[in-house]
CSV table of C-alpha atoms in Angstrom, one decimal:
chain,number,residue,atom,x,y,z
A,3,GLN,CA,-164.6,61.3,54.1
A,4,SER,CA,-166.0,60.7,57.6
A,5,LEU,CA,-162.8,58.8,58.5
A,6,GLY,CA,-160.5,61.6,57.4
A,7,LEU,CA,-159.6,61.1,53.7
A,8,PRO,CA,-159.5,64.2,51.6
A,9,ILE,CA,-162.9,63.9,49.8
A,10,THR,CA,-165.0,66.9,49.3
A,11,ASP,CA,-168.7,67.4,49.7
A,12,GLU,CA,-168.8,68.6,46.2
A,13,GLN,CA,-167.4,65.3,44.9
A,14,ILE,CA,-169.9,63.3,46.9
A,15,GLN,CA,-172.8,65.4,45.7
A,16,GLU,CA,-171.7,65.0,42.1
A,17,MET,CA,-171.7,61.3,42.4
A,18,GLU,CA,-175.0,61.2,44.1
A,19,ALA,CA,-176.5,63.4,41.4
A,20,ASN,CA,-175.4,61.0,38.7
A,21,LEU,CA,-176.3,57.7,40.2
A,22,ASP,CA,-178.9,57.0,37.6
A,23,ASN,CA,-177.3,58.8,34.7
A,24,ILE,CA,-175.9,55.7,33.1
A,25,ASP,CA,-174.7,55.9,29.5
A,26,PHE,CA,-175.0,52.2,28.7
A,27,ASN,CA,-173.8,52.7,25.1
A,28,MET,CA,-170.6,54.3,26.4
A,29,ALA,CA,-170.2,51.6,28.9
A,30,ALA,CA,-170.5,49.0,26.2
A,31,GLU,CA,-167.9,50.8,24.0
A,32,GLU,CA,-165.5,51.0,27.0
A,33,GLU,CA,-165.9,47.3,27.7
A,34,LYS,CA,-165.1,46.5,24.1
A,35,LYS,CA,-161.9,48.3,24.6
A,36,LEU,CA,-161.0,47.5,28.1
A,37,ARG,CA,-162.4,43.9,28.2
A,38,HIS,CA,-163.4,44.6,31.8
A,39,ASP,CA,-167.0,45.1,32.9
A,40,VAL,CA,-166.3,47.0,36.1
A,41,MET,CA,-163.7,49.3,34.7
A,42,ALA,CA,-165.9,50.1,31.9
A,43,HIS,CA,-168.5,51.5,34.3
A,44,VAL,CA,-165.8,53.2,36.4
A,45,HIS,CA,-164.8,55.1,33.3
A,46,THR,CA,-168.4,55.8,32.3
A,47,PHE,CA,-169.3,57.1,35.8
A,48,ALA,CA,-166.1,59.2,35.8
A,49,HIS,CA,-167.2,60.7,32.6
A,50,CYS,CA,-170.3,61.9,34.3
A,51,CYS,CA,-168.4,63.0,37.4
A,52,PRO,CA,-165.3,64.8,36.4
A,53,LYS,CA,-164.8,66.4,39.8
A,54,ALA,CA,-165.0,63.0,41.5
A,55,ALA,CA,-163.2,61.0,38.8
A,56,ALA,CA,-159.9,60.9,40.8
A,57,ILE,CA,-161.5,59.1,43.8
A,58,ILE,CA,-164.0,56.7,42.1
A,59,HIS,CA,-163.1,53.1,42.9
A,60,LEU,CA,-160.3,54.3,45.3
A,61,GLY,CA,-158.7,51.3,47.0
A,62,ALA,CA,-161.3,49.1,45.7
A,63,THR,CA,-161.3,45.9,43.5
A,64,SER,CA,-163.8,44.6,41.0
A,65,CYS,CA,-165.0,42.0,43.5
A,66,TYR,CA,-165.7,44.7,46.1
A,67,VAL,CA,-168.3,45.9,43.6
A,68,GLY,CA,-169.5,42.5,42.2
A,69,ASP,CA,-169.4,40.2,45.2
A,70,ASN,CA,-170.9,42.8,47.6
A,71,THR,CA,-173.7,43.4,45.0
A,72,ASP,CA,-174.3,39.7,44.6
A,73,LEU,CA,-174.7,39.3,48.3
A,74,ILE,CA,-177.3,42.1,48.3
A,75,VAL,CA,-179.1,40.5,45.4
A,76,LEU,CA,-179.2,37.1,47.0
A,77,ARG,CA,-180.6,38.5,50.2
A,78,ASP,CA,-183.2,40.4,48.3
A,79,GLY,CA,-184.0,37.4,46.1
A,80,PHE,CA,-184.7,35.4,49.3
A,81,ASN,CA,-187.0,38.2,50.4
A,82,LEU,CA,-189.0,37.9,47.2
A,83,LEU,CA,-189.3,34.1,47.3
A,84,LEU,CA,-190.2,33.7,51.0
A,85,PRO,CA,-193.6,35.4,50.9
A,86,LYS,CA,-194.5,33.4,47.7
A,87,LEU,CA,-193.5,30.1,49.5
A,88,ALA,CA,-195.6,31.2,52.5
A,89,ARG,CA,-198.5,31.9,50.2
A,90,VAL,CA,-198.4,28.3,48.9
A,91,ILE,CA,-198.2,26.8,52.4
A,92,SER,CA,-201.2,29.0,53.4
A,93,ARG,CA,-203.2,27.9,50.4
A,94,LEU,CA,-202.4,24.2,51.1
A,95,ALA,CA,-203.2,24.6,54.7
A,96,ASP,CA,-206.7,25.8,53.9
A,97,PHE,CA,-207.1,22.8,51.6
A,98,ALA,CA,-205.8,20.3,54.3
A,99,GLU,CA,-208.2,21.8,56.8
A,100,LYS,CA,-211.1,21.4,54.5
A,101,TYR,CA,-210.4,17.8,53.7
A,102,ALA,CA,-208.9,16.8,57.1
A,103,ASP,CA,-211.7,14.1,57.6
A,104,LEU,CA,-212.1,12.8,54.1
A,105,PRO,CA,-210.9,9.2,54.0
A,106,THR,CA,-208.8,8.1,51.1
A,107,LEU,CA,-206.5,5.2,50.2
A,108,GLY,CA,-203.0,5.5,51.4
A,109,PHE,CA,-200.2,4.1,49.2
A,110,THR,CA,-197.0,2.5,50.0
A,111,HIS,CA,-194.9,1.3,47.2
A,112,TYR,CA,-197.8,2.8,45.1
A,113,GLN,CA,-199.8,-0.2,46.4
A,114,PRO,CA,-203.0,0.4,48.4
A,115,ALA,CA,-202.2,0.6,52.1
A,116,GLN,CA,-204.1,1.6,55.3
A,117,LEU,CA,-206.4,4.6,54.8
A,118,THR,CA,-205.4,8.1,55.5
A,119,THR,CA,-207.2,11.3,54.6
A,120,VAL,CA,-206.9,13.8,51.8
A,121,GLY,CA,-206.0,16.5,54.3
A,122,LYS,CA,-203.4,14.4,56.1
A,123,ARG,CA,-201.7,13.6,52.8
A,124,CYS,CA,-201.6,17.4,52.0
A,125,CYS,CA,-200.0,17.8,55.4
A,126,LEU,CA,-197.0,15.7,54.2
A,127,TRP,CA,-196.6,18.2,51.4
A,128,ILE,CA,-196.8,21.2,53.7
A,129,GLN,CA,-194.4,19.8,56.2
A,130,ASP,CA,-191.8,19.7,53.4
A,131,LEU,CA,-192.5,23.2,52.4
A,132,CYS,CA,-192.3,24.4,56.0
A,133,MET,CA,-188.8,22.9,56.1
A,134,ASP,CA,-188.0,24.8,53.0
A,135,LEU,CA,-189.4,28.0,54.5
A,136,GLN,CA,-187.1,27.6,57.5
A,137,ASN,CA,-184.2,26.7,55.2
A,138,LEU,CA,-184.6,29.8,53.0
A,139,GLU,CA,-184.9,32.0,56.1
A,140,ARG,CA,-181.8,30.5,57.6
A,141,ALA,CA,-179.8,30.8,54.4
A,142,ARG,CA,-180.9,34.4,54.0
A,143,ASP,CA,-180.1,35.3,57.7
A,144,ASP,CA,-176.7,33.5,57.5
A,145,LEU,CA,-175.6,35.7,54.6
A,146,ARG,CA,-172.9,38.3,55.5
A,147,PHE,CA,-171.4,41.2,53.5
A,148,ARG,CA,-168.0,40.8,51.9
A,149,GLY,CA,-167.4,44.4,53.0
A,150,VAL,CA,-164.1,46.3,52.4
A,151,LYS,CA,-161.4,43.7,52.0
A,152,GLY,CA,-159.2,44.7,49.1
A,153,THR,CA,-157.6,42.6,46.2
A,154,THR,CA,-156.7,39.5,48.1
A,155,GLY,CA,-158.7,40.1,51.2
A,156,THR,CA,-156.0,41.6,53.3
A,157,GLN,CA,-157.2,45.2,53.2
A,158,ALA,CA,-153.7,46.4,52.3
A,159,SER,CA,-154.9,49.1,50.0
A,160,PHE,CA,-157.2,50.6,52.6
A,161,LEU,CA,-154.6,50.3,55.3
A,162,GLN,CA,-152.2,52.4,53.0
A,163,LEU,CA,-155.0,54.9,52.3
A,164,PHE,CA,-155.5,55.4,56.1
A,165,GLU,CA,-151.7,55.5,56.7
A,166,GLY,CA,-151.5,52.3,58.7
A,167,VAL,CA,-154.4,53.0,61.2
A,168,HIS,CA,-156.1,49.7,61.5
A,169,SER,CA,-159.0,51.0,63.5
A,170,LYS,CA,-160.1,53.2,60.6
A,171,VAL,CA,-159.9,50.3,58.2
A,172,GLU,CA,-162.1,48.3,60.5
A,173,GLU,CA,-164.5,51.2,61.0
A,174,LEU,CA,-164.8,51.6,57.2
A,175,ASP,CA,-165.6,48.0,56.8
A,176,ARG,CA,-168.3,48.2,59.5
A,177,LEU,CA,-169.8,51.4,58.1
A,178,VAL,CA,-170.0,50.0,54.5
A,179,THR,CA,-171.6,46.8,55.8
A,180,ALA,CA,-174.2,48.7,57.8
A,181,LYS,CA,-175.1,50.9,54.9
A,182,ALA,CA,-175.7,47.8,52.8
A,183,GLY,CA,-178.2,46.6,55.4
A,184,PHE,CA,-176.1,43.7,56.8
A,185,LYS,CA,-175.4,43.1,60.4
A,186,ARG,CA,-172.1,41.2,59.8
A,187,ALA,CA,-169.4,40.9,57.3
A,188,TYR,CA,-167.1,38.0,56.7
A,189,MET,CA,-164.1,38.4,58.8
A,190,VAL,CA,-161.8,36.8,56.2
A,191,THR,CA,-162.0,36.6,52.4
A,192,GLY,CA,-159.9,36.1,49.4
A,193,GLN,CA,-160.6,38.3,46.5
A,194,THR,CA,-164.1,36.9,46.7
A,195,TYR,CA,-166.4,35.8,49.5
A,196,SER,CA,-166.2,32.0,49.9
A,197,ARG,CA,-168.0,30.3,47.0
A,198,LYS,CA,-169.4,27.8,49.5
A,199,VAL,CA,-171.8,30.6,50.3
A,200,ASP,CA,-173.3,30.0,46.9
A,201,ILE,CA,-173.5,26.3,47.5
A,202,GLU,CA,-175.6,27.0,50.7
A,203,VAL,CA,-177.9,29.3,48.7
A,204,LEU,CA,-178.5,27.0,45.8
A,205,SER,CA,-178.7,23.9,48.1
A,206,VAL,CA,-181.8,25.3,49.8
A,207,LEU,CA,-183.3,26.3,46.4
A,208,ALA,CA,-182.5,22.7,45.1
A,209,SER,CA,-184.2,21.3,48.2
A,210,LEU,CA,-187.3,23.4,47.5
A,211,GLY,CA,-187.3,22.1,44.0
A,212,ALA,CA,-187.3,18.4,45.4
A,213,SER,CA,-190.3,19.3,47.6
A,214,VAL,CA,-192.2,20.8,44.7
A,215,HIS,CA,-191.3,17.9,42.3
A,216,LYS,CA,-192.7,15.5,45.0
A,217,ILE,CA,-195.9,17.3,45.5
A,218,CYS,CA,-196.6,17.8,41.9
A,219,THR,CA,-195.8,14.1,41.1
A,220,ASP,CA,-198.4,13.2,43.8
A,221,ILE,CA,-200.9,15.4,42.1
A,222,ARG,CA,-200.1,13.9,38.6
A,223,LEU,CA,-200.7,10.4,40.1
A,224,LEU,CA,-203.9,11.4,41.7
A,225,ALA,CA,-205.1,12.9,38.5
A,226,ASN,CA,-204.6,9.6,36.7
A,227,LEU,CA,-206.6,8.0,39.5
A,228,LYS,CA,-209.3,10.8,38.9
A,229,GLU,CA,-209.3,11.5,42.7
A,230,ILE,CA,-207.8,15.0,42.6
A,231,GLU,CA,-207.1,17.4,39.7
A,232,GLU,CA,-205.3,20.6,39.2
A,233,PRO,CA,-207.2,23.6,37.8
A,234,PHE,CA,-208.5,23.0,34.3
A,235,GLU,CA,-209.8,26.1,32.4
A,236,LYS,CA,-213.3,25.9,30.6
A,237,GLU,CA,-211.8,26.0,27.1
A,238,GLN,CA,-208.5,24.4,27.9
A,239,ILE,CA,-207.3,21.6,25.6
A,240,GLY,CA,-205.6,18.6,27.0
A,241,SER,CA,-204.5,17.0,23.8
A,242,SER,CA,-204.5,18.1,20.1
A,243,ALA,CA,-205.5,14.5,19.2
A,244,MET,CA,-207.6,13.3,22.1
A,245,PRO,CA,-210.3,15.8,23.1
A,246,TYR,CA,-211.3,14.0,26.4
A,247,LYS,CA,-207.8,14.3,28.0
A,248,ARG,CA,-207.2,16.6,31.0
A,249,ASN,CA,-203.4,16.7,31.2
A,250,PRO,CA,-202.0,18.0,34.5
A,251,MET,CA,-199.8,20.4,32.6
A,252,ARG,CA,-199.2,22.8,35.5
A,253,SER,CA,-197.9,20.1,37.7
A,254,GLU,CA,-195.9,18.7,34.8
A,255,ARG,CA,-194.4,22.2,34.3
A,256,CYS,CA,-193.4,22.4,38.0
A,257,CYS,CA,-191.7,19.0,37.8
A,258,SER,CA,-189.9,20.0,34.7
A,259,LEU,CA,-188.6,23.2,36.1
A,260,ALA,CA,-187.9,21.7,39.5
A,261,ARG,CA,-185.6,19.2,37.9
A,262,HIS,CA,-183.6,22.1,36.4
A,263,LEU,CA,-183.5,23.9,39.8
A,264,MET,CA,-182.3,20.7,41.5
A,265,THR,CA,-179.4,20.4,38.9
A,266,LEU,CA,-178.1,23.9,39.3
A,267,VAL,CA,-176.5,23.3,42.7
A,268,LEU,CA,-173.9,21.3,40.8
A,269,ASP,CA,-172.5,24.5,39.4
A,270,PRO,CA,-171.5,26.2,42.8
A,271,LEU,CA,-170.3,22.9,44.2
A,272,GLN,CA,-167.8,22.7,41.2
A,273,THR,CA,-167.0,26.3,41.4
A,274,ALA,CA,-166.1,26.3,45.1
A,275,SER,CA,-163.9,23.2,44.6
A,276,VAL,CA,-161.7,24.9,41.9
A,277,GLN,CA,-161.3,28.3,43.4
A,278,TRP,CA,-157.4,28.5,43.2
A,279,PHE,CA,-155.8,30.2,46.3
A,280,GLU,CA,-157.4,33.7,46.7
A,281,ARG,CA,-159.6,33.5,43.5
A,282,THR,CA,-159.8,32.4,39.8
A,283,LEU,CA,-162.0,34.0,37.2
A,284,ASP,CA,-163.6,30.8,35.9
A,285,ASP,CA,-166.3,31.3,38.5
A,286,SER,CA,-167.7,34.5,37.0
A,287,ALA,CA,-169.6,33.5,33.9
A,288,ASN,CA,-170.9,30.4,35.5
A,289,ARG,CA,-172.2,32.3,38.6
A,290,ARG,CA,-174.0,34.9,36.5
A,291,VAL,CA,-176.0,32.0,35.0
A,292,CYS,CA,-176.6,29.7,37.8
A,293,LEU,CA,-177.5,32.2,40.6
A,294,ALA,CA,-179.9,34.1,38.6
A,295,GLU,CA,-181.6,31.1,37.0
A,296,ALA,CA,-181.9,29.4,40.4
A,297,PHE,CA,-184.0,32.3,41.8
A,298,LEU,CA,-185.9,32.9,38.6
A,299,THR,CA,-186.8,29.2,38.4
A,300,ALA,CA,-187.8,29.0,42.0
A,301,ASP,CA,-190.0,32.1,41.5
A,302,ILE,CA,-192.0,30.7,38.6
A,303,ILE,CA,-192.3,27.3,40.3
A,304,LEU,CA,-193.8,28.9,43.4
A,305,SER,CA,-196.2,31.0,41.2
A,306,THR,CA,-197.4,28.0,39.4
A,307,LEU,CA,-197.8,25.9,42.5
A,308,GLN,CA,-199.8,28.7,44.1
A,309,ASN,CA,-202.1,28.7,41.1
A,310,ILE,CA,-202.4,24.8,41.4
A,311,SER,CA,-203.1,24.9,45.2
A,312,GLU,CA,-205.8,27.6,44.8
A,313,GLY,CA,-207.7,25.5,42.4
A,314,LEU,CA,-207.3,21.9,43.4
A,315,VAL,CA,-210.5,19.8,42.6
A,316,VAL,CA,-211.4,16.7,44.8
A,317,TYR,CA,-213.8,14.0,43.6
A,318,PRO,CA,-215.1,12.3,46.8
A,319,LYS,CA,-217.2,9.8,44.8
A,320,VAL,CA,-214.2,8.5,42.9
A,321,ILE,CA,-212.3,8.3,46.2
A,322,GLU,CA,-215.1,6.5,47.9
A,323,ARG,CA,-215.4,3.9,45.1
A,324,ARG,CA,-211.8,3.1,45.2
A,325,ILE,CA,-211.9,2.7,49.0
A,326,ARG,CA,-214.9,0.3,48.5
A,327,GLN,CA,-212.8,-1.8,46.1
A,328,GLU,CA,-209.9,-2.2,48.6
A,329,LEU,CA,-211.3,-1.8,52.1
A,330,PRO,CA,-212.9,-5.3,52.3
A,331,PHE,CA,-209.4,-6.8,52.4
A,332,MET,CA,-208.2,-4.2,54.9
A,333,ALA,CA,-211.1,-5.0,57.1
A,334,THR,CA,-210.2,-8.6,57.5
A,335,GLU,CA,-208.3,-8.0,60.8
A,336,ASN,CA,-211.3,-6.2,62.2
A,337,ILE,CA,-213.6,-9.1,61.1
A,338,ILE,CA,-211.4,-11.6,62.9
A,339,MET,CA,-211.4,-9.5,66.0
A,340,ALA,CA,-215.2,-9.2,66.0
A,341,MET,CA,-215.6,-12.9,65.4
A,342,VAL,CA,-213.3,-13.8,68.4
A,343,LYS,CA,-215.4,-11.4,70.5
A,344,ALA,CA,-218.5,-13.3,69.4
A,345,GLY,CA,-217.0,-16.6,70.6
A,346,GLY,CA,-215.2,-17.7,67.4
A,347,ASN,CA,-211.7,-19.3,67.1
A,348,ARG,CA,-209.1,-17.1,65.7
A,349,GLN,CA,-207.4,-19.7,63.6
A,350,ASP,CA,-210.6,-21.0,62.1
A,351,CYS,CA,-211.7,-17.5,61.2
A,352,HIS,CA,-208.4,-16.7,59.7
A,353,GLU,CA,-208.6,-19.7,57.4
A,354,LYS,CA,-212.2,-18.9,56.3
A,355,ILE,CA,-211.2,-15.4,55.5
A,356,ARG,CA,-208.0,-16.6,53.6
A,357,VAL,CA,-210.1,-18.7,51.3
A,358,LEU,CA,-212.9,-16.1,50.8
A,359,SER,CA,-210.4,-13.2,50.1
A,360,GLN,CA,-208.5,-15.3,47.5
A,361,GLN,CA,-211.8,-16.1,45.7
A,362,ALA,CA,-212.7,-12.4,45.7
A,363,ALA,CA,-209.2,-11.5,44.5
A,364,ALA,CA,-209.6,-13.9,41.6
A,365,VAL,CA,-212.8,-12.2,40.6
A,366,VAL,CA,-211.0,-8.8,40.6
A,367,LYS,CA,-207.8,-9.9,38.9
A,368,GLN,CA,-208.9,-12.6,36.5
A,369,GLN,CA,-212.5,-11.7,35.7
A,370,GLY,CA,-212.2,-7.8,36.1
A,371,GLY,CA,-215.2,-7.7,38.4
A,372,ASP,CA,-215.8,-5.9,41.6
A,373,ASN,CA,-214.5,-6.9,45.0
A,374,ASP,CA,-217.2,-9.2,46.4
A,375,PHE,CA,-215.4,-10.3,49.5
A,376,ILE,CA,-218.0,-8.8,51.9
A,377,ASP,CA,-220.8,-10.5,49.9
A,378,ARG,CA,-219.1,-13.8,50.4
A,379,VAL,CA,-218.8,-13.2,54.1
A,380,ARG,CA,-222.5,-12.4,54.3
A,381,ALA,CA,-223.3,-15.5,52.5
A,382,ASP,CA,-221.3,-17.7,54.7
A,383,PRO,CA,-223.2,-18.9,57.8
A,384,TYR,CA,-220.0,-19.1,59.7
A,385,PHE,CA,-219.9,-15.3,60.0
A,386,SER,CA,-223.6,-15.0,61.0
A,387,PRO,CA,-222.8,-13.8,64.6
A,388,ILE,CA,-221.3,-10.5,63.1
A,389,HIS,CA,-223.4,-10.0,60.0
A,390,LYS,CA,-225.1,-7.1,61.6
A,391,GLN,CA,-221.7,-5.5,62.5
A,392,LEU,CA,-220.3,-5.5,58.9
A,393,GLU,CA,-221.4,-2.0,58.0
A,394,SER,CA,-219.8,-0.5,61.0
A,395,LEU,CA,-216.7,-2.6,60.6
A,396,LEU,CA,-216.4,-1.1,57.1
A,397,ASP,CA,-216.8,2.4,58.0
A,398,PRO,CA,-213.9,4.1,56.3
A,399,SER,CA,-213.6,6.8,59.0
A,400,SER,CA,-212.7,4.0,61.5
A,401,PHE,CA,-209.6,3.2,59.4
A,402,THR,CA,-208.0,6.6,59.4
A,403,GLY,CA,-206.6,6.6,62.9
A,404,ARG,CA,-205.7,10.0,64.3
A,405,ALA,CA,-205.3,11.6,60.8
A,406,PRO,CA,-208.0,14.3,61.4
A,407,GLN,CA,-206.5,15.1,64.8
A,408,GLN,CA,-203.0,15.3,63.4
A,409,VAL,CA,-204.1,17.7,60.7
A,410,ALA,CA,-205.7,20.0,63.2
A,411,LYS,CA,-202.8,19.9,65.6
A,412,PHE,CA,-200.1,20.3,62.9
A,413,LEU,CA,-201.7,23.3,61.3
A,414,LYS,CA,-202.3,25.0,64.6
A,415,ALA,CA,-199.0,24.3,66.3
A,416,GLU,CA,-196.6,24.5,63.4
A,417,VAL,CA,-197.9,25.9,60.1
A,418,ARG,CA,-200.0,28.8,61.1
A,419,PRO,CA,-197.3,30.3,63.5
A,420,ALA,CA,-194.7,30.0,60.7
A,421,LEU,CA,-196.8,32.1,58.4
A,422,ILE,CA,-197.4,35.0,60.8
A,423,PRO,CA,-194.4,37.1,59.5
A,424,TYR,CA,-195.9,36.9,56.0
A,425,GLN,CA,-199.6,37.6,56.9
A,426,SER,CA,-199.5,41.0,55.2
A,427,LYS,CA,-198.1,39.5,52.0
A,428,MET,CA,-200.6,36.7,51.5
A,429,GLY,CA,-202.3,38.5,48.6
A,430,GLY,CA,-205.2,37.3,46.3
A,431,LYS,CA,-205.4,34.5,43.9
A,432,ILE,CA,-202.7,34.2,41.1
A,433,GLU,CA,-203.6,33.7,37.5
A,434,LEU,CA,-201.1,32.3,35.0
A,435,ALA,CA,-200.6,34.0,31.7
A,436,LEU,CA,-199.9,30.6,29.9
């Protein structure tokens, strides 16, 4: 109307008054007859708006309705997920800060490696989630509106309506895009916006799924080691047969759903690859499933992970015991260095330690006993020059490097600033219904 088409105020007011007056039963009956969902609702809307019936859907196509709506929904979906992801990062950041100095065994190949700290390991999780936060923000901000493009994207119908005035078609496209809350529209489309957009959207959600799967797998492994556990309710039952069990079922649920989320990106990949020319309809049913499921799955994964991160339980004594079992072997290099400083020969010391460590390893592996390597060192007169240093040489905190400092710097420089836009949406703790 503002661009000169003969549309009356009365027609516009009639449509506005009936926006929420939707006869879904009539729409269902219309769709049975017409086999076309958009036209069923066009007819139903027209029934409510007899004065505007002649101009409803004028110049438009179904994908003007469906695709533009999908882009709005995708944008709004990201806006729902982002604060939830930020909350998870915030909770884990608090956890990392609390346990920044607590030494724990590091693992490579799932074999004991150099010590790290509980907080530093958590920062590995947080860093992945911060990347996901950036990716979701980028994918949301990269979304454009399809806008007013017509049946094959040429805007021919609108050019005809405006009697060949190109500037009015362009202005209509700009006005509708702005009203939908988008800064930009795609300059070229077919009947649909490019289905590669859906690939980008589901790729970042699939990547989030991979991050969560990794985090929750780590928690499950730590639960087996009895070092860290997810929340476990007072009357919760771990197993119907084994009363002592404390299964990490929340983390297992996250892994299960994350696996589903990761596979959903295959749908838009295949859909984009088979979009014949300007569009084919075999994308429609698939997209109605995979787009919605991806956002819903990501949503419940983040809610569950928030619940986990708010109730993680750490068992320092178990962690300390495992360190004592492995640290003697890790301290061998420190012992060699101390012996050399005390006047010993590096090669002689190396051979002595090799023999003693293999004897201690035999006790652990063949007899099931505790690691007695340090006791053997204490009993050997060769090492008498450093016997008084053994306690300090075995201080776990001396094996964690700069882990505490890395935690502090990472949280301050990267994590907390990334959360600033979401501070007002951090909310309280979340409880899971089941």
